[in-house]
Amino acid sequence: MKPYLQSQLDGITDLTIGLPIVREYLQARILEGLQQAGAFFCLSFHGGTSLRFLYDIPRYSENLDFGLESQPERYDFTRYLTTIQRRLAAENYVVEIRTKKEQPVVNKAFIRFPGLLYELGLSPHKTQVIAIKLEVDTNPPQGAVSETTLLQRHVVLHLRHHDRASLMAGKLQAIFNRLVIKGRDWYDLWWYLNQSAWPLPNFAYLNSGLRQAGSSLPTLTEANWKTILRERTEALDWATVLNDVAPFIFDLDKQSDFNKERLLGLLDGG
């Protein structure tokens, strides 16, 4: 399907424009490989890329994140990677898989495509690599609810993923547990709060993730979660938020309401 990928670029030679298109296509093909390997009997898709694929959040994402949430006896990370590599190599992609030898809880792999950006006319460097990070939490917090969705994004995908309440809870876990400011977390939160029909976070899953990480926060409930989140928001260095998320957002200059004041207003119910 390399000709198809080339057609998606439609003559684009600017790496900053073309890279997200290529990355998202490769993510779709990797999800397809996981599907073919039977990974979704065990895994549930979550995180920023799931929002992009399932709900068209207007930002690109880098990683593919999953939780091992059923049938652990069928889980085989190595086989999944082998299937992905074999399927793409059959289409003349050069694919390298890099993993760490010891991965006790979170299994991570970088699926690398050396030379692809050069081949597509996006880079003058033959050795430049585009890589997709795949991450599986083999001991995820308890309480997430999953569902399945059939969609087409470059290929037909039948994805098992966290439901909307659990996706939002997972984002709040990241915001409260992460030691550094990641602007993409705050953009996703802003996006969630702008979705008028989006349900409240899954508090059972949210609190399970906080406890697992050793958080000192009180139990979060419908009555207090926005108040506690508002305190975190007020303390943000917004320039740091924007610097992190800007490369991933479509037309950031057209999303002027992505600002701290608007986010605080949403948390206040406005």
PDB file of N, CA and C in Angstrom, residues 199-256:
ATOM      1  N   PRO A 199     -19.718  12.081  28.957  1.00  0.00           N
ATOM      2  CA  PRO A 199     -20.098  11.728  30.333  1.00  0.00           C
ATOM      3  C   PRO A 199     -19.033  12.123  31.344  1.00  0.00           C
ATOM      4  N   LEU A 200     -19.403  12.085  32.598  1.00  0.00           N
ATOM      5  CA  LEU A 200     -18.445  12.295  33.678  1.00  0.00           C
ATOM      6  C   LEU A 200     -17.380  11.212  33.638  1.00  0.00           C
ATOM      7  N   PRO A 201     -16.203  11.490  34.204  1.00  0.00           N
ATOM      8  CA  PRO A 201     -15.174  10.457  34.237  1.00  0.00           C
ATOM      9  C   PRO A 201     -15.622   9.236  35.029  1.00  0.00           C
ATOM     10  N   ASN A 202     -15.045   8.105  34.693  1.00  0.00           N
ATOM     11  CA  ASN A 202     -15.262   6.857  35.424  1.00  0.00           C
ATOM     12  C   ASN A 202     -14.479   6.960  36.736  1.00  0.00           C
ATOM     13  N   PHE A 203     -15.153   7.294  37.818  1.00  0.00           N
ATOM     14  CA  PHE A 203     -14.457   7.586  39.070  1.00  0.00           C
ATOM     15  C   PHE A 203     -13.826   6.343  39.688  1.00  0.00           C
ATOM     16  N   ALA A 204     -14.432   5.177  39.489  1.00  0.00           N
ATOM     17  CA  ALA A 204     -13.828   3.951  40.020  1.00  0.00           C
ATOM     18  C   ALA A 204     -12.464   3.720  39.378  1.00  0.00           C
ATOM     19  N   TYR A 205     -12.402   3.856  38.071  1.00  0.00           N
ATOM     20  CA  TYR A 205     -11.142   3.677  37.353  1.00  0.00           C
ATOM     21  C   TYR A 205     -10.163   4.797  37.674  1.00  0.00           C
ATOM     22  N   LEU A 206     -10.643   6.026  37.734  1.00  0.00           N
ATOM     23  CA  LEU A 206      -9.792   7.170  38.056  1.00  0.00           C
ATOM     24  C   LEU A 206      -9.126   6.988  39.409  1.00  0.00           C
ATOM     25  N   ASN A 207      -9.894   6.667  40.418  1.00  0.00           N
ATOM     26  CA  ASN A 207      -9.331   6.530  41.763  1.00  0.00           C
ATOM     27  C   ASN A 207      -8.440   5.304  41.885  1.00  0.00           C
ATOM     28  N   SER A 208      -8.753   4.249  41.146  1.00  0.00           N
ATOM     29  CA  SER A 208      -7.883   3.077  41.134  1.00  0.00           C
ATOM     30  C   SER A 208      -6.505   3.438  40.593  1.00  0.00           C
ATOM     31  N   GLY A 209      -6.473   4.246  39.523  1.00  0.00           N
ATOM     32  CA  GLY A 209      -5.196   4.667  38.956  1.00  0.00           C
ATOM     33  C   GLY A 209      -4.417   5.583  39.874  1.00  0.00           C
ATOM     34  N   LEU A 210      -5.107   6.449  40.592  1.00  0.00           N
ATOM     35  CA  LEU A 210      -4.433   7.336  41.543  1.00  0.00           C
ATOM     36  C   LEU A 210      -3.839   6.533  42.695  1.00  0.00           C
ATOM     37  N   ARG A 211      -4.601   5.583  43.209  1.00  0.00           N
ATOM     38  CA  ARG A 211      -4.092   4.758  44.315  1.00  0.00           C
ATOM     39  C   ARG A 211      -2.901   3.924  43.867  1.00  0.00           C
ATOM     40  N   GLN A 212      -2.989   3.360  42.669  1.00  0.00           N
ATOM     41  CA  GLN A 212      -1.900   2.525  42.168  1.00  0.00           C
ATOM     42  C   GLN A 212      -0.606   3.317  42.041  1.00  0.00           C
ATOM     43  N   ALA A 213      -0.722   4.606  41.707  1.00  0.00           N
ATOM     44  CA  ALA A 213       0.452   5.465  41.555  1.00  0.00           C
ATOM     45  C   ALA A 213       0.916   6.069  42.874  1.00  0.00           C
ATOM     46  N   GLY A 214       0.216   5.775  43.963  1.00  0.00           N
ATOM     47  CA  GLY A 214       0.602   6.317  45.264  1.00  0.00           C
ATOM     48  C   GLY A 214       0.229   7.766  45.459  1.00  0.00           C
ATOM     49  N   SER A 215      -0.803   8.236  44.782  1.00  0.00           N
ATOM     50  CA  SER A 215      -1.213   9.635  44.888  1.00  0.00           C
ATOM     51  C   SER A 215      -1.697   9.963  46.296  1.00  0.00           C
ATOM     52  N   SER A 216      -1.422  11.180  46.719  1.00  0.00           N
ATOM     53  CA  SER A 216      -1.883  11.660  48.026  1.00  0.00           C
ATOM     54  C   SER A 216      -3.219  12.392  47.925  1.00  0.00           C
ATOM     55  N   LEU A 217      -3.787  12.462  46.744  1.00  0.00           N
ATOM     56  CA  LEU A 217      -5.065  13.149  46.573  1.00  0.00           C
ATOM     57  C   LEU A 217      -6.180  12.414  47.313  1.00  0.00           C
ATOM     58  N   PRO A 218      -7.190  13.146  47.744  1.00  0.00           N
ATOM     59  CA  PRO A 218      -8.365  12.477  48.312  1.00  0.00           C
ATOM     60  C   PRO A 218      -9.114  11.726  47.219  1.00  0.00           C
ATOM     61  N   THR A 219     -10.023  10.864  47.625  1.00  0.00           N
ATOM     62  CA  THR A 219     -10.868  10.178  46.656  1.00  0.00           C
ATOM     63  C   THR A 219     -11.637  11.210  45.834  1.00  0.00           C
ATOM     64  N   LEU A 220     -11.545  11.088  44.517  1.00  0.00           N
ATOM     65  CA  LEU A 220     -12.218  12.041  43.639  1.00  0.00           C
ATOM     66  C   LEU A 220     -13.651  11.591  43.379  1.00  0.00           C
ATOM     67  N   THR A 221     -14.551  12.553  43.416  1.00  0.00           N
ATOM     68  CA  THR A 221     -15.973  12.296  43.236  1.00  0.00           C
ATOM     69  C   THR A 221     -16.565  13.346  42.309  1.00  0.00           C
ATOM     70  N   GLU A 222     -17.822  13.161  41.982  1.00  0.00           N
ATOM     71  CA  GLU A 222     -18.514  14.156  41.170  1.00  0.00           C
ATOM     72  C   GLU A 222     -18.520  15.518  41.847  1.00  0.00           C
ATOM     73  N   ALA A 223     -18.463  15.527  43.190  1.00  0.00           N
ATOM     74  CA  ALA A 223     -18.553  16.783  43.941  1.00  0.00           C
ATOM     75  C   ALA A 223     -17.243  17.559  43.996  1.00  0.00           C
ATOM     76  N   ASN A 224     -16.085  16.862  43.890  1.00  0.00           N
ATOM     77  CA  ASN A 224     -14.826  17.569  44.149  1.00  0.00           C
ATOM     78  C   ASN A 224     -13.816  17.551  43.009  1.00  0.00           C
ATOM     79  N   TRP A 225     -14.021  16.753  41.971  1.00  0.00           N
ATOM     80  CA  TRP A 225     -12.947  16.566  41.001  1.00  0.00           C
ATOM     81  C   TRP A 225     -12.597  17.849  40.252  1.00  0.00           C
ATOM     82  N   LYS A 226     -13.597  18.651  39.919  1.00  0.00           N
ATOM     83  CA  LYS A 226     -13.306  19.888  39.189  1.00  0.00           C
ATOM     84  C   LYS A 226     -12.601  20.907  40.081  1.00  0.00           C
ATOM     85  N   THR A 227     -12.932  20.932  41.353  1.00  0.00           N
ATOM     86  CA  THR A 227     -12.272  21.864  42.273  1.00  0.00           C
ATOM     87  C   THR A 227     -10.791  21.545  42.385  1.00  0.00           C
ATOM     88  N   ILE A 228     -10.476  20.263  42.548  1.00  0.00           N
ATOM     89  CA  ILE A 228      -9.077  19.845  42.663  1.00  0.00           C
ATOM     90  C   ILE A 228      -8.343  20.075  41.349  1.00  0.00           C
ATOM     91  N   LEU A 229      -8.996  19.808  40.256  1.00  0.00           N
ATOM     92  CA  LEU A 229      -8.380  20.025  38.945  1.00  0.00           C
ATOM     93  C   LEU A 229      -8.173  21.511  38.678  1.00  0.00           C
ATOM     94  N   ARG A 230      -9.080  22.323  39.157  1.00  0.00           N
ATOM     95  CA  ARG A 230      -8.947  23.768  38.980  1.00  0.00           C
ATOM     96  C   ARG A 230      -7.690  24.280  39.673  1.00  0.00           C
ATOM     97  N   GLU A 231      -7.371  23.748  40.849  1.00  0.00           N
ATOM     98  CA  GLU A 231      -6.161  24.152  41.563  1.00  0.00           C
ATOM     99  C   GLU A 231      -4.922  23.834  40.733  1.00  0.00           C
ATOM    100  N   ARG A 232      -4.908  22.664  40.093  1.00  0.00           N
ATOM    101  CA  ARG A 232      -3.785  22.308  39.226  1.00  0.00           C
ATOM    102  C   ARG A 232      -3.708  23.254  38.029  1.00  0.00           C
ATOM    103  N   THR A 233      -4.843  23.587  37.484  1.00  0.00           N
ATOM    104  CA  THR A 233      -4.882  24.445  36.301  1.00  0.00           C
ATOM    105  C   THR A 233      -4.360  25.839  36.612  1.00  0.00           C
ATOM    106  N   GLU A 234      -4.752  26.385  37.739  1.00  0.00           N
ATOM    107  CA  GLU A 234      -4.317  27.733  38.118  1.00  0.00           C
ATOM    108  C   GLU A 234      -2.800  27.819  38.238  1.00  0.00           C
ATOM    109  N   ALA A 235      -2.161  26.730  38.633  1.00  0.00           N
ATOM    110  CA  ALA A 235      -0.711  26.731  38.842  1.00  0.00           C
ATOM    111  C   ALA A 235       0.091  26.498  37.561  1.00  0.00           C
ATOM    112  N   LEU A 236      -0.587  26.257  36.442  1.00  0.00           N
ATOM    113  CA  LEU A 236       0.107  25.925  35.203  1.00  0.00           C
ATOM    114  C   LEU A 236       0.896  27.096  34.642  1.00  0.00           C
ATOM    115  N   ASP A 237       2.071  26.791  34.095  1.00  0.00           N
ATOM    116  CA  ASP A 237       2.790  27.725  33.229  1.00  0.00           C
ATOM    117  C   ASP A 237       2.253  27.491  31.819  1.00  0.00           C
ATOM    118  N   TRP A 238       1.386  28.375  31.355  1.00  0.00           N
ATOM    119  CA  TRP A 238       0.688  28.130  30.098  1.00  0.00           C
ATOM    120  C   TRP A 238       1.622  28.132  28.897  1.00  0.00           C
ATOM    121  N   ALA A 239       2.715  28.864  28.978  1.00  0.00           N
ATOM    122  CA  ALA A 239       3.685  28.850  27.882  1.00  0.00           C
ATOM    123  C   ALA A 239       4.264  27.451  27.698  1.00  0.00           C
ATOM    124  N   THR A 240       4.511  26.750  28.793  1.00  0.00           N
ATOM    125  CA  THR A 240       5.011  25.379  28.719  1.00  0.00           C
ATOM    126  C   THR A 240       3.978  24.468  28.074  1.00  0.00           C
ATOM    127  N   VAL A 241       2.727  24.661  28.434  1.00  0.00           N
ATOM    128  CA  VAL A 241       1.639  23.880  27.837  1.00  0.00           C
ATOM    129  C   VAL A 241       1.618  24.068  26.321  1.00  0.00           C
ATOM    130  N   LEU A 242       1.649  25.319  25.876  1.00  0.00           N
ATOM    131  CA  LEU A 242       1.567  25.609  24.446  1.00  0.00           C
ATOM    132  C   LEU A 242       2.781  25.097  23.685  1.00  0.00           C
ATOM    133  N   ASN A 243       3.955  25.235  24.262  1.00  0.00           N
ATOM    134  CA  ASN A 243       5.167  24.780  23.583  1.00  0.00           C
ATOM    135  C   ASN A 243       5.139  23.278  23.334  1.00  0.00           C
ATOM    136  N   ASP A 244       4.574  22.539  24.275  1.00  0.00           N
ATOM    137  CA  ASP A 244       4.527  21.088  24.112  1.00  0.00           C
ATOM    138  C   ASP A 244       3.502  20.668  23.072  1.00  0.00           C
ATOM    139  N   VAL A 245       2.340  21.279  23.104  1.00  0.00           N
ATOM    140  CA  VAL A 245       1.235  20.780  22.282  1.00  0.00           C
ATOM    141  C   VAL A 245       1.196  21.387  20.884  1.00  0.00           C
ATOM    142  N   ALA A 246       1.814  22.548  20.685  1.00  0.00           N
ATOM    143  CA  ALA A 246       1.687  23.270  19.411  1.00  0.00           C
ATOM    144  C   ALA A 246       2.008  22.425  18.178  1.00  0.00           C
ATOM    145  N   PRO A 247       3.071  21.591  18.178  1.00  0.00           N
ATOM    146  CA  PRO A 247       3.375  20.830  16.963  1.00  0.00           C
ATOM    147  C   PRO A 247       2.321  19.791  16.597  1.00  0.00           C
ATOM    148  N   PHE A 248       1.397  19.511  17.506  1.00  0.00           N
ATOM    149  CA  PHE A 248       0.442  18.429  17.278  1.00  0.00           C
ATOM    150  C   PHE A 248      -0.964  18.916  16.947  1.00  0.00           C
ATOM    151  N   ILE A 249      -1.205  20.225  17.053  1.00  0.00           N
ATOM    152  CA  ILE A 249      -2.560  20.747  16.888  1.00  0.00           C
ATOM    153  C   ILE A 249      -2.757  21.283  15.474  1.00  0.00           C
ATOM    154  N   PHE A 250      -3.903  20.982  14.900  1.00  0.00           N
ATOM    155  CA  PHE A 250      -4.254  21.555  13.605  1.00  0.00           C
ATOM    156  C   PHE A 250      -4.606  23.023  13.800  1.00  0.00           C
ATOM    157  N   ASP A 251      -3.969  23.891  13.054  1.00  0.00           N
ATOM    158  CA  ASP A 251      -4.347  25.312  13.028  1.00  0.00           C
ATOM    159  C   ASP A 251      -4.497  25.901  14.428  1.00  0.00           C
ATOM    160  N   LEU A 252      -3.407  25.863  15.183  1.00  0.00           N
ATOM    161  CA  LEU A 252      -3.453  26.371  16.559  1.00  0.00           C
ATOM    162  C   LEU A 252      -3.923  27.817  16.612  1.00  0.00           C
ATOM    163  N   ASP A 253      -3.543  28.607  15.606  1.00  0.00           N
ATOM    164  CA  ASP A 253      -3.938  30.017  15.609  1.00  0.00           C
ATOM    165  C   ASP A 253      -5.449  30.193  15.464  1.00  0.00           C
ATOM    166  N   LYS A 254      -6.141  29.153  14.976  1.00  0.00           N
ATOM    167  CA  LYS A 254      -7.597  29.212  14.853  1.00  0.00           C
ATOM    168  C   LYS A 254      -8.301  28.671  16.098  1.00  0.00           C
ATOM    169  N   GLN A 255      -7.523  28.187  17.058  1.00  0.00           N
ATOM    170  CA  GLN A 255      -8.106  27.654  18.286  1.00  0.00           C
ATOM    171  C   GLN A 255      -7.749  28.586  19.445  1.00  0.00           C
ATOM    172  N   SER A 256      -8.108  29.844  19.274  1.00  0.00           N
ATOM    173  CA  SER A 256      -7.723  30.867  20.247  1.00  0.00           C
ATOM    174  C   SER A 256      -8.374  30.667  21.606  1.00  0.00           C
TER     175      SER A 256
END
